[in-house]
Coordinates of C-alpha atoms and ligand atoms in Angstrom, one line a residue:
M55 CA -6.6 -3.4 -0.8
C56 CA -9.8 -4.9 -2.4
G57 CA -13.1 -3.5 -3.6
I58 CA -16.5 -4.4 -2.2
F59 CA -19.9 -3.5 -3.6
G60 CA -23.5 -4.3 -2.6
C61 CA -26.8 -3.5 -4.1
I62 CA -30.5 -3.8 -3.2
L63 CA -32.8 -3.1 -6.1
K64 CA -36.6 -2.5 -5.7
E65 CA -36.9 -4.7 -8.8
G66 CA -34.8 -6.4 -11.5
D67 CA -31.6 -8.4 -11.3
A68 CA -28.7 -7.0 -9.3
A69 CA -25.9 -9.1 -10.7
P70 CA -25.2 -7.1 -13.9
I71 CA -25.1 -3.9 -11.8
V72 CA -22.6 -5.5 -9.4
H73 CA -20.5 -6.7 -12.3
D74 CA -20.4 -3.1 -13.8
A75 CA -19.6 -1.6 -10.4
L76 CA -16.8 -4.0 -9.8
K77 CA -15.2 -3.0 -13.1
R78 CA -15.1 0.6 -11.7
L79 CA -13.4 -0.8 -8.5
E80 CA -10.8 -2.8 -10.4
Y81 CA -8.1 -0.2 -9.6
R82 CA -8.4 -1.5 -6.0
G83 CA -7.5 -5.1 -7.0
Y84 CA -7.9 -7.4 -9.9
D85 CA -6.5 -10.9 -9.1
S86 CA -9.9 -12.5 -8.4
V87 CA -13.6 -11.6 -8.5
G88 CA -16.9 -12.9 -7.2
E89 CA -20.6 -12.1 -6.6
A90 CA -23.3 -13.5 -4.4
T91 CA -27.0 -13.0 -4.8
I92 CA -30.1 -14.1 -2.8
H93 CA -33.2 -15.4 -4.6
D94 CA -36.0 -17.6 -3.3
N95 CA -34.3 -17.9 0.0
K96 CA -31.1 -19.4 -1.5
L97 CA -27.6 -18.0 -2.0
F98 CA -26.1 -18.0 -5.5
I99 CA -22.4 -17.5 -5.9
K100 CA -20.0 -17.2 -8.8
K101 CA -16.3 -16.5 -8.2
D102 CA -12.9 -17.3 -9.6
Q103 CA -9.3 -16.2 -10.0
G104 CA -8.6 -13.7 -12.8
K105 CA -9.5 -10.2 -14.0
I106 CA -13.2 -9.4 -14.0
E107 CA -13.7 -9.8 -17.7
E108 CA -11.8 -13.1 -17.8
V109 CA -14.0 -14.5 -15.0
H110 CA -17.1 -13.1 -16.7
A111 CA -16.1 -14.8 -20.0
L112 CA -15.9 -18.1 -18.1
H113 CA -18.8 -17.9 -15.7
N114 CA -21.1 -15.1 -16.9
L115 CA -21.2 -12.9 -13.8
D116 CA -24.5 -11.3 -15.0
N117 CA -26.4 -14.6 -14.8
L118 CA -27.3 -14.8 -11.1
P119 CA -30.9 -14.4 -10.0
G120 CA -32.1 -11.9 -7.4
R121 CA -32.4 -8.2 -6.6
I122 CA -29.9 -8.3 -3.7
A123 CA -26.3 -8.9 -4.4
I124 CA -22.8 -8.3 -3.1
G125 CA -19.5 -8.4 -5.0
H126 CA -15.8 -8.3 -4.6
T127 CA -12.7 -7.6 -6.6
R128 CA -9.6 -8.9 -4.8
W129 CA -6.0 -7.9 -4.2
A130 CA -4.6 -10.8 -2.3
T131 CA -3.2 -10.3 1.1
H132 CA -3.7 -13.7 2.8
G133 CA -3.8 -16.7 0.4
A134 CA -2.7 -16.7 -3.2
P135 CA -5.3 -15.8 -5.9
S136 CA -7.4 -18.9 -6.6
M137 CA -11.1 -19.8 -6.9
R138 CA -11.2 -20.9 -3.3
N139 CA -9.6 -17.8 -2.0
A140 CA -11.8 -15.5 -4.1
H141 CA -14.7 -13.8 -2.2
P142 CA -17.6 -14.1 -1.3
H143 CA -16.8 -16.5 1.5
I144 CA -19.6 -18.6 3.2
D145 CA -20.3 -20.3 6.5
C146 CA -20.5 -24.1 6.9
N147 CA -24.2 -24.2 5.9
G148 CA -23.9 -22.0 2.9
Q149 CA -26.4 -19.5 4.4
I150 CA -24.2 -16.5 4.9
A151 CA -22.0 -14.8 2.3
V152 CA -19.4 -12.2 3.1
V153 CA -17.1 -9.9 1.1
H154 CA -14.3 -8.2 2.9
N155 CA -11.7 -5.4 2.2
G156 CA -8.8 -5.1 4.6
I157 CA -6.9 -7.3 6.9
I158 CA -8.1 -9.3 9.9
E159 CA -5.1 -9.3 12.1
N160 CA -6.2 -11.9 14.6
F161 CA -7.6 -14.4 12.1
S162 CA -5.2 -17.2 13.0
E163 CA -6.5 -17.3 16.6
L164 CA -10.1 -17.0 15.5
K165 CA -9.7 -19.7 12.9
K166 CA -8.1 -22.1 15.3
D167 CA -10.9 -21.5 17.8
L168 CA -13.6 -21.9 15.2
E169 CA -12.0 -25.1 13.8
E170 CA -12.0 -26.5 17.4
H171 CA -15.7 -25.8 17.4
G172 CA -16.1 -27.9 14.2
H173 CA -16.1 -25.2 11.5
L174 CA -14.7 -26.3 8.1
F175 CA -12.7 -23.7 6.2
Q176 CA -12.5 -23.7 2.4
S177 CA -9.8 -21.0 1.9
K178 CA -6.6 -19.7 3.2
T179 CA -7.9 -16.2 3.6
D180 CA -8.3 -14.2 6.8
S181 CA -11.7 -13.1 5.5
E182 CA -13.4 -16.5 5.8
V183 CA -13.4 -16.3 9.6
V184 CA -16.2 -13.8 9.4
P185 CA -19.1 -16.0 8.1
H186 CA -18.0 -18.8 10.4
L187 CA -17.9 -16.4 13.4
I188 CA -21.4 -15.1 12.6
E189 CA -22.6 -18.7 12.3
E190 CA -21.1 -19.5 15.7
K191 CA -22.7 -16.4 17.3
L192 CA -26.1 -17.4 15.8
K193 CA -25.8 -20.8 17.5
G194 CA -25.9 -19.0 20.8
G195 CA -29.4 -17.8 20.0
L196 CA -28.6 -14.2 18.9
T197 CA -30.5 -12.4 16.2
F198 CA -28.6 -11.9 13.0
L199 CA -28.0 -8.2 13.8
E200 CA -26.7 -9.1 17.3
A201 CA -24.5 -11.9 15.9
L202 CA -23.0 -9.4 13.5
R203 CA -22.4 -6.9 16.3
E204 CA -20.7 -9.5 18.4
T205 CA -18.6 -10.7 15.5
A206 CA -17.4 -7.1 14.8
K207 CA -16.3 -6.8 18.4
H208 CA -14.0 -9.9 18.0
L209 CA -12.3 -8.7 14.8
E210 CA -9.0 -6.9 15.1
G211 CA -7.4 -5.1 12.2
A212 CA -8.8 -3.0 9.4
F213 CA -11.9 -4.1 7.5
S214 CA -15.0 -3.2 5.7
L215 CA -17.5 -6.0 5.3
A216 CA -20.7 -6.6 3.3
V217 CA -22.8 -9.5 4.4
I218 CA -26.0 -11.2 3.1
S219 CA -27.9 -14.2 4.4
V220 CA -30.9 -16.2 3.6
M221 CA -31.9 -15.6 7.2
E222 CA -32.4 -11.9 6.4
P223 CA -33.1 -12.2 2.7
N224 CA -34.1 -8.5 2.1
K225 CA -31.1 -6.8 3.7
I226 CA -27.4 -6.2 3.3
F227 CA -25.3 -5.7 6.5
C228 CA -22.1 -3.7 6.4
I229 CA -19.4 -3.0 9.0
R230 CA -16.6 -0.5 8.9
K231 CA -13.3 -0.4 10.8
E232 CA -10.7 1.8 9.1
S233 CA -11.2 0.4 5.5
P234 CA -13.4 2.8 3.6
L235 CA -17.1 2.2 3.2
I236 CA -19.9 4.4 1.7
V237 CA -23.6 3.9 1.1
G238 CA -25.3 5.2 -2.0
I239 CA -28.9 6.2 -2.2
A240 CA -30.9 6.2 -5.4
K241 CA -34.6 6.3 -6.2
N242 CA -35.0 2.6 -6.8
A243 CA -31.9 1.2 -5.1
T244 CA -29.5 1.3 -2.2
Y245 CA -25.9 0.5 -2.6
C246 CA -22.8 0.0 -0.5
A247 CA -19.2 0.3 -1.8
S248 CA -15.6 0.7 -0.9
D249 CA -15.4 3.8 -2.9
I250 CA -17.3 6.5 -4.8
P251 CA -16.3 5.4 -8.3
A252 CA -18.4 2.3 -7.9
I253 CA -21.6 4.2 -7.2
R254 CA -21.1 7.5 -9.0
P255 CA -22.7 6.5 -12.3
L256 CA -25.7 5.1 -10.3
T257 CA -26.3 8.0 -7.9
D258 CA -24.9 11.3 -6.8
K259 CA -26.0 10.9 -3.1
A260 CA -23.7 9.1 -0.7
V261 CA -23.4 8.6 3.1
T262 CA -19.9 8.0 4.5
I263 CA -19.9 5.2 7.1
E264 CA -17.5 6.0 9.9
N265 CA -15.1 3.8 11.9
G266 CA -16.8 1.4 14.3
E267 CA -20.2 1.6 12.6
L268 CA -22.6 -1.0 11.4
V269 CA -25.1 -0.2 8.7
V270 CA -28.1 -2.2 7.5
L271 CA -29.3 -1.5 3.9
E272 CA -32.9 -2.3 3.0
D273 CA -35.6 -1.2 0.5
E274 CA -36.5 1.8 2.6
G275 CA -32.9 3.0 2.8
Y276 CA -30.4 2.5 5.6
K277 CA -29.9 2.4 9.4
I278 CA -26.6 3.1 11.1
W279 CA -25.5 2.0 14.6
R280 CA -22.3 2.7 16.5
I281 CA -21.1 -0.7 17.4
A282 CA -19.4 0.1 20.8
D283 CA -22.6 1.5 22.6
W284 CA -25.2 0.4 20.1
S285 CA -26.5 3.9 19.7
R286 CA -28.4 4.8 16.5
I287 CA -26.7 7.4 14.3
S288 CA -28.7 9.7 12.0
R289 CA -26.7 10.9 9.0
N290 CA -28.1 12.3 5.8
P291 CA -26.7 11.7 2.4
K292 CA -24.5 14.3 0.8
I293 CA -24.2 15.2 -2.9
I294 CA -21.0 13.8 -4.5
P295 CA -19.3 16.7 -6.1
W296 CA -17.3 14.6 -8.6
S297 CA -18.1 13.5 -12.1
P298 CA -17.8 9.7 -12.7
E299 CA -14.4 10.3 -14.4
M300 CA -13.0 12.3 -11.5
A301 CA -14.3 9.7 -9.0
E302 CA -12.0 7.1 -10.4
K303 CA -9.1 9.1 -9.1
Q304 CA -11.0 10.2 -6.0
G305 CA -11.0 13.7 -7.3
Y306 CA -7.2 13.9 -7.9
P307 CA -6.2 14.9 -11.4
H308 CA -3.7 12.0 -11.6
F309 CA -3.2 8.5 -10.1
M310 CA 0.3 9.5 -9.0
L311 CA -1.0 12.3 -6.9
K312 CA -3.7 10.0 -5.4
E313 CA -1.0 7.4 -4.6
I314 CA 1.3 9.9 -2.9
H315 CA -1.7 10.8 -0.7
E316 CA -2.4 7.1 0.0
Q317 CA 0.9 6.7 1.7
P318 CA -0.3 7.1 5.3
P319 CA -2.9 4.2 5.0
S320 CA -0.5 2.1 2.9
L321 CA 2.2 2.5 5.6
R322 CA -0.4 1.6 8.3
N323 CA -1.0 -1.6 6.3
T324 CA 2.7 -2.6 6.5
L325 CA 2.4 -2.5 10.3
R326 CA -0.2 -5.3 10.1
L327 CA 2.0 -7.9 8.4
Q328 CA 1.9 -11.4 9.8
E329 CA 4.6 -11.7 12.4
K330 CA 5.4 -15.3 11.5
Y331 CA 6.6 -14.3 8.0
L332 CA 8.7 -11.4 9.3
D333 CA 10.2 -13.8 11.9
L334 CA 10.9 -16.5 9.3
M335 CA 12.6 -14.1 6.9
T336 CA 14.6 -12.7 9.8
A337 CA 15.8 -16.2 10.7
F338 CA 17.0 -16.8 7.1
L339 CA 18.8 -13.5 7.1
D340 CA 20.4 -14.2 10.4
R341 CA 21.7 -17.6 9.1
A342 CA 23.0 -16.2 5.8
K343 CA 26.7 -15.8 5.1
D344 CA 26.3 -13.3 2.3
V345 CA 23.1 -11.3 1.8
F346 CA 22.4 -9.7 -1.6
L347 CA 19.6 -7.2 -1.9
V348 CA 18.5 -7.5 -5.6
A349 CA 16.1 -5.2 -7.4
C350 CA 15.6 -2.6 -10.2
G351 CA 14.6 1.1 -10.2
T352 CA 12.8 2.3 -7.2
S353 CA 12.9 -1.1 -5.5
Y354 CA 16.7 -1.0 -5.9
N355 CA 16.7 2.4 -4.1
A356 CA 14.7 0.8 -1.3
C357 CA 17.4 -2.0 -1.1
L358 CA 20.1 0.7 -0.9
A359 CA 18.4 2.3 2.0
A360 CA 17.9 -1.1 3.6
S361 CA 21.6 -1.8 3.4
Y362 CA 22.1 1.1 5.8
M363 CA 19.4 -0.2 8.1
F364 CA 20.8 -3.7 8.3
S365 CA 24.4 -2.5 8.9
K366 CA 23.5 0.2 11.4
L367 CA 21.1 -1.8 13.4
A368 CA 21.9 -5.5 13.0
L369 CA 25.6 -5.0 12.1
L370 CA 24.9 -7.1 9.0
A371 CA 26.8 -6.2 5.8
T372 CA 24.6 -6.6 2.8
H373 CA 25.2 -6.1 -1.0
P374 CA 22.6 -4.1 -2.8
V375 CA 22.8 -5.0 -6.4
I376 CA 21.0 -3.8 -9.5
A377 CA 19.3 -6.9 -10.8
S378 CA 20.4 -6.6 -14.4
E379 CA 24.1 -6.6 -13.2
F380 CA 23.7 -9.3 -10.6
I381 CA 25.0 -12.3 -12.6
E382 CA 27.9 -10.4 -14.1
Q383 CA 28.9 -8.7 -10.8
Q384 CA 28.2 -11.4 -8.2
G385 CA 27.3 -14.5 -10.2
R386 CA 30.3 -16.6 -9.4
A387 CA 30.3 -15.7 -5.8
I388 CA 26.8 -17.1 -5.3
N389 CA 26.6 -20.5 -3.6
I390 CA 24.6 -22.5 -1.1
D391 CA 25.5 -20.0 1.7
S392 CA 24.2 -17.0 -0.1
T393 CA 20.8 -15.4 0.5
I394 CA 19.1 -13.2 -2.1
L395 CA 16.5 -10.9 -0.9
A396 CA 14.7 -9.9 -4.1
V397 CA 12.5 -6.7 -3.9
S398 CA 10.0 -6.1 -6.6
Q399 CA 6.7 -4.3 -6.4
S400 CA 5.2 -6.2 -9.3
G401 CA 7.1 -9.5 -8.6
E402 CA 7.4 -9.8 -12.4
T403 CA 10.4 -7.7 -13.3
A404 CA 12.4 -9.8 -15.8
D405 CA 15.8 -8.7 -14.6
T406 CA 15.0 -9.4 -11.0
L407 CA 13.5 -12.8 -11.8
S408 CA 16.5 -13.9 -13.9
A409 CA 18.8 -12.9 -11.0
V410 CA 16.7 -15.0 -8.7
E411 CA 16.5 -18.0 -11.1
Y412 CA 20.3 -17.9 -11.4
A413 CA 20.7 -17.8 -7.6
R414 CA 18.4 -20.7 -7.3
L415 CA 20.4 -22.7 -9.7
R416 CA 23.4 -22.1 -7.5
A417 CA 21.4 -23.4 -4.5
A418 CA 21.2 -20.0 -2.8
T419 CA 18.2 -19.1 -0.6
V420 CA 15.7 -16.8 -2.2
L421 CA 13.6 -14.4 -0.1
G422 CA 11.1 -12.1 -1.8
L423 CA 9.4 -8.8 -0.9
T424 CA 6.6 -7.9 -3.3
N425 CA 3.2 -6.2 -3.6
V426 CA 1.6 -8.9 -5.7
I427 CA 0.7 -12.2 -4.1
G428 CA 0.7 -14.9 -6.8
S429 CA 3.3 -13.1 -8.8
T430 CA 6.3 -15.1 -10.1
L431 CA 8.5 -13.8 -7.3
T432 CA 6.1 -15.3 -4.7
R433 CA 6.2 -18.6 -6.5
I434 CA 9.9 -18.9 -6.6
S435 CA 10.9 -17.5 -3.2
R436 CA 11.5 -19.7 -0.2
V437 CA 9.8 -17.1 2.0
Y438 CA 8.0 -14.0 0.7
I439 CA 6.3 -11.0 2.3
C440 CA 3.6 -9.1 0.7
Q441 CA 3.8 -5.4 1.5
Q442 CA 0.0 -4.9 1.0
S443 CA 0.1 -1.5 -0.7
G444 CA -2.8 -2.3 -3.0
P445 CA -2.5 -1.7 -6.8
E446 CA -0.3 1.2 -7.9
I447 CA -1.4 2.6 -11.3
G448 CA 1.0 5.5 -11.8
V449 CA 4.1 4.3 -13.6
A450 CA 6.2 6.1 -11.0
A451 CA 6.4 4.1 -7.8
T452 CA 5.5 6.2 -4.8
K453 CA 3.4 4.5 -2.1
T454 CA 5.0 1.1 -2.9
F455 CA 8.5 2.6 -2.2
T456 CA 7.7 3.8 1.3
A457 CA 5.9 0.6 2.1
Q458 CA 9.0 -1.4 1.0
L459 CA 11.1 0.7 3.3
S460 CA 8.7 0.1 6.2
V461 CA 8.9 -3.7 5.7
L462 CA 12.6 -3.6 5.3
A463 CA 12.9 -1.6 8.5
Q464 CA 10.8 -4.1 10.4
L465 CA 13.2 -6.9 9.2
A466 CA 16.2 -4.8 10.3
F467 CA 14.7 -4.2 13.8
R468 CA 14.0 -7.9 14.2
L469 CA 17.4 -9.0 13.0
A470 CA 19.0 -6.4 15.3
E471 CA 17.1 -7.8 18.3
K472 CA 17.8 -11.4 17.3
R473 CA 21.5 -10.8 17.0
G474 CA 21.6 -8.9 20.3
K475 CA 23.3 -6.0 18.5
V476 CA 21.1 -3.2 19.8
S477 CA 19.4 -2.9 23.1
H478 CA 15.9 -4.0 23.5
E479 CA 15.0 -0.4 24.6
E480 CA 16.4 1.1 21.5
I481 CA 14.5 -1.3 19.3
E482 CA 11.3 -0.6 21.2
Q483 CA 11.8 3.1 20.6
L484 CA 12.4 2.6 16.9
E485 CA 9.3 0.4 16.7
E486 CA 7.3 3.1 18.5
K487 CA 8.5 5.6 15.9
L488 CA 7.7 3.4 13.0
I489 CA 4.1 3.2 14.3
Q490 CA 4.0 7.1 14.3
I491 CA 5.5 7.3 10.7
P492 CA 2.0 7.1 8.9
D493 CA 0.9 10.1 11.0
I494 CA 4.1 12.0 10.3
A495 CA 3.7 11.2 6.6
E496 CA 0.2 12.6 6.8
I497 CA 1.5 15.9 8.4
V498 CA 4.2 16.3 5.7
I499 CA 1.6 15.7 2.9
Q500 CA -0.9 18.2 4.4
N501 CA 1.5 20.9 5.5
Q502 CA 4.2 20.9 2.8
K503 CA 2.5 20.2 -0.5
K504 CA 1.6 23.8 -1.3
K505 CA 5.1 25.0 -0.6
I506 CA 6.6 22.2 -2.7
E507 CA 4.3 23.2 -5.5
Q508 CA 5.6 26.7 -5.4
I509 CA 9.2 25.5 -5.3
A510 CA 8.5 23.3 -8.3
K511 CA 7.1 26.3 -10.1
K512 CA 10.3 28.3 -9.5
Y513 CA 12.6 25.5 -10.8
Y514 CA 10.5 23.6 -13.4
S515 CA 12.3 24.9 -16.5
K516 CA 15.8 24.1 -15.2
Q517 CA 17.8 21.8 -17.5
C518 CA 19.5 19.6 -15.0
F519 CA 19.5 18.9 -11.3
F520 CA 21.7 17.3 -8.6
F521 CA 20.0 15.2 -5.9
L522 CA 22.4 14.8 -2.9
G523 CA 22.4 13.3 0.5
R524 CA 24.8 11.6 2.9
G525 CA 24.5 8.2 4.5
I526 CA 21.0 6.7 4.2
S527 CA 19.8 10.0 2.7
S528 CA 21.9 9.3 -0.4
A529 CA 19.3 6.5 -1.2
T530 CA 16.5 9.0 -0.6
A531 CA 18.2 11.4 -3.0
L532 CA 18.6 8.6 -5.6
E533 CA 14.9 8.0 -5.5
G534 CA 14.0 11.7 -5.7
R535 CA 16.2 11.9 -8.8
L536 CA 14.6 8.8 -10.4
K537 CA 11.1 10.3 -9.9
L538 CA 12.0 13.6 -11.6
L539 CA 14.0 12.0 -14.4
E540 CA 11.4 9.4 -15.3
I541 CA 8.3 11.5 -15.4
A542 CA 9.5 15.0 -16.1
Y543 CA 12.2 14.0 -18.6
V544 CA 14.7 16.3 -16.7
P545 CA 18.3 15.0 -16.7
A546 CA 19.2 14.6 -13.0
I547 CA 22.2 13.2 -11.3
A548 CA 22.3 11.7 -7.8
F549 CA 25.3 10.6 -5.7
P550 CA 26.4 10.6 -2.1
A551 CA 27.3 14.3 -1.4
G552 CA 30.8 13.4 -0.5
E553 CA 31.5 12.5 -4.1
S554 CA 30.9 16.1 -5.3
K555 CA 34.6 17.1 -5.2
H556 CA 35.6 14.0 -7.1
G557 CA 34.1 15.2 -10.3
P558 CA 30.4 16.4 -10.4
L559 CA 31.2 19.7 -8.8
S560 CA 32.6 20.9 -12.2
L561 CA 29.0 21.0 -13.5
V562 CA 27.9 23.6 -11.0
E563 CA 27.5 27.2 -12.1
K564 CA 25.3 30.1 -11.1
G565 CA 21.7 29.0 -10.5
F566 CA 22.5 25.3 -10.9
P567 CA 19.7 23.6 -8.8
V568 CA 20.7 21.1 -6.1
V569 CA 18.2 19.2 -4.1
F570 CA 19.9 18.3 -0.8
V571 CA 18.3 15.7 1.6
C572 CA 19.6 16.8 4.9
P573 CA 18.0 15.4 8.1
K574 CA 19.6 16.3 11.4
D575 CA 21.6 13.1 11.8
E576 CA 25.2 12.2 12.2
N577 CA 26.0 13.6 8.8
H578 CA 24.5 17.0 9.3
K579 CA 27.7 18.9 9.9
T580 CA 29.4 17.5 6.8
S581 CA 26.3 18.1 4.8
V582 CA 26.3 21.8 5.8
G583 CA 29.9 21.9 4.6
N584 CA 28.9 20.4 1.3
I585 CA 26.1 22.9 0.9
M586 CA 28.5 25.7 1.6
E587 CA 30.9 24.4 -1.2
L588 CA 28.0 24.2 -3.6
K589 CA 26.7 27.7 -2.7
A590 CA 30.2 29.1 -3.1
R591 CA 30.0 28.0 -6.7
G592 CA 26.6 29.6 -7.3
A593 CA 24.3 26.6 -6.8
S594 CA 20.7 27.1 -5.8
I595 CA 20.0 24.9 -2.9
I596 CA 16.6 23.3 -2.2
A597 CA 17.0 21.6 1.1
I598 CA 14.8 18.9 2.8
I599 CA 15.5 19.5 6.4
E600 CA 14.3 18.9 9.9
E601 CA 11.9 21.4 11.3
G602 CA 13.7 24.4 12.9
D603 CA 17.1 23.7 11.4
E604 CA 18.1 27.3 11.4
E605 CA 21.6 26.7 10.2
I606 CA 20.4 25.3 6.8
K607 CA 17.4 27.6 6.6
N608 CA 19.9 30.5 6.6
I609 CA 22.0 29.2 3.7
A610 CA 19.4 27.4 1.5
D611 CA 17.6 29.1 -1.3
D612 CA 14.4 27.1 -0.6
Y613 CA 13.7 24.5 2.1
I614 CA 11.0 22.0 3.1
E615 CA 10.7 21.2 6.8
I616 CA 10.0 17.7 8.1
V617 CA 8.6 17.0 11.5
K618 CA 11.3 16.6 14.2
G619 CA 12.3 13.3 15.7
V620 CA 12.3 10.9 12.7
P621 CA 15.1 8.4 13.4
E622 CA 17.9 8.3 10.8
V623 CA 17.1 4.8 9.7
L624 CA 13.5 5.7 9.0
S625 CA 14.1 9.1 7.5
P626 CA 13.9 8.0 3.8
I627 CA 10.2 7.0 4.4
V628 CA 9.3 10.6 5.2
Y629 CA 12.0 12.6 3.5
V630 CA 11.2 11.1 0.1
I631 CA 7.6 12.5 0.1
P632 CA 8.6 16.1 -0.8
L633 CA 10.7 14.7 -3.6
Q634 CA 7.7 12.8 -5.0
F635 CA 5.6 16.0 -4.9
F636 CA 8.5 17.9 -6.5
A637 CA 8.6 15.6 -9.4
Y638 CA 4.9 15.6 -9.7
Y639 CA 4.5 19.3 -9.7
T640 CA 7.4 19.8 -12.1
V641 CA 5.6 17.5 -14.6
V642 CA 2.4 19.4 -14.1
H643 CA 4.2 22.7 -14.8
R644 CA 5.8 21.2 -17.8
G645 CA 2.4 20.2 -19.1
L646 CA 3.1 16.4 -19.2
D647 CA 1.2 13.4 -18.0
P648 CA 2.8 12.0 -14.8
D649 CA 0.9 8.7 -15.0
R650 CA 2.1 7.7 -18.4
P651 CA 5.7 8.7 -19.0
R652 CA 7.0 8.0 -22.5
N653 CA 8.8 4.8 -23.2
L654 CA 8.1 3.3 -19.8
A655 CA 5.8 0.6 -18.5
K656 CA 4.6 -0.2 -15.0
S657 CA 6.0 -3.7 -15.1
V658 CA 9.1 -4.4 -17.1
T659 CA 8.8 -8.0 -18.1
V660 CA 11.6 -8.0 -20.8
K661 CA 15.3 -8.0 -20.1
Ligands
M6R803 O1 8.0 -4.0 -10.0 P1 9.4 -3.7 -9.6 O2 9.5 -3.1 -8.3 O3 10.3 -4.8 -9.8 O4 9.8 -2.6 -10.7 C1 11.1 -2.1 -10.7 C2 11.2 -0.9 -11.6 O5 10.9 -1.2 -12.9 C3 10.4 0.3 -11.1 O6 10.7 0.6 -9.8 C4 10.6 1.5 -12.0 O7 11.9 2.0 -11.8 C5 9.5 2.6 -11.6 N1 9.1 3.2 -12.8 C6 10.1 3.6 -10.7 O8 9.2 4.6 -10.4

């Protein structure tokens, strides 16, 4: 996830406006920043690695001439944060500048082809193919607009682009496929941006650009075409109903709620990872004698779920270990044959990094899964994968958890296939299902959130909760418990439901709330038995079940239904969503701030 912005002023310098707008887009990415302007038929560019104000302090982003400008704030997906990888990117002749948000899936093939035609690339990004491709199309005698249309047809993936060129010095060209793009209309200016926060203080009139559309901004306003059939689209601006403050959270009252809703697109991004890194990591996992899945907090819960995926699909036993215990628990067993898969959203968690450093000293292989390219974890891992969720601002991890699970599932699928442990057909079916998961997540979010809000209202003042599940659902339960505990300050206990009778059951009395994650999998029958035992002792059961599970509906006090047909190994990705909402609404009913729980930080860089 990155932020793009563009601006055509009737008069005055555009650069300071772009600089300010990028600050409002910083929540979309903040590892690099850049701006390009056009003045006197020349392109002027400033860009560098670092947060906007750091780059501004070094380069003065306001000091670029021209009334037309584009800008970019980056969250790296391809190529570590660096000056070269920062946007805007240009063609060989320095006549076209491009900013891009999204992922160009076929960039390797395009780059190879363009290099064969003599193009020289400056960066390691996927985005740089765009100015070179436009340049190549122009060589064939097309107009700039035609070249852009042809370029768009060759790009696969998700992207929104803003392009300026000395060949068309009074215009900004934009293209949208999936990644968001809006146009803002003011009296003396026209803008384009990834998102409303960027333009909201400048205007309250916006046009949403739809998938597969190309838009040209000029002094007189904007023109939209549908790329596929080159038909002109007429669309009037609408009034933005949000104040500038509300716009930052896209109208949601909290970042956590916004990020829960961002899970469908974030899950779609995980399906666009580069195959070669997934394959490389799979090869290392396949070769390993012992595999340790090392992480803290939510990332540990993802590892726990992954241990079920690896053993059920690839018949590979792995050891999920809480990072702060890794050295004590496993240290002496680590050697050259060990592989450590460290999972960390931030890539900076001190406990995870010290486990990794220790493993490296003992010559183990380190693999990393993180959301932050350029983080310490990416620098010390032999192979790393970036989950591409974009920045997560709420302290409680939500969209990054489900994205971690999606990546780990993809690794498990590949490993299963490589090891020949599961039939090709079965893997294909699972892959098909994984592709449907973002849509299923969307349905759960839209259909169930009202009901979960009501359930949270009923239980928000309870003093203590159990979160239970069996099999892989015990990892889902653990994550649901962490969400409630960390943001609502409600003591909560999670354990595999089979453990109840070995101690925790003594806590249960009339009205004791138990959240039970109970998909219709191999454990269903036993889970029903556990629910009956709890009910017999007076527990109130809130069950997360598969749609139409009448057996549990009849015994639970409250239930949330999840769309049918989610395979067991993928169930945590969807079944955790009601638990995220449950924690969120409990916090709201308790009058607390879910984004800033006391005593906690987003990234824990001390041991
Ligand atoms: O950045 P990491 O994934 O390494 O962070 C690990 C934990 O600190 C993190 O998951 C924490 O538990 C969150 N607050 C959970 O919501």
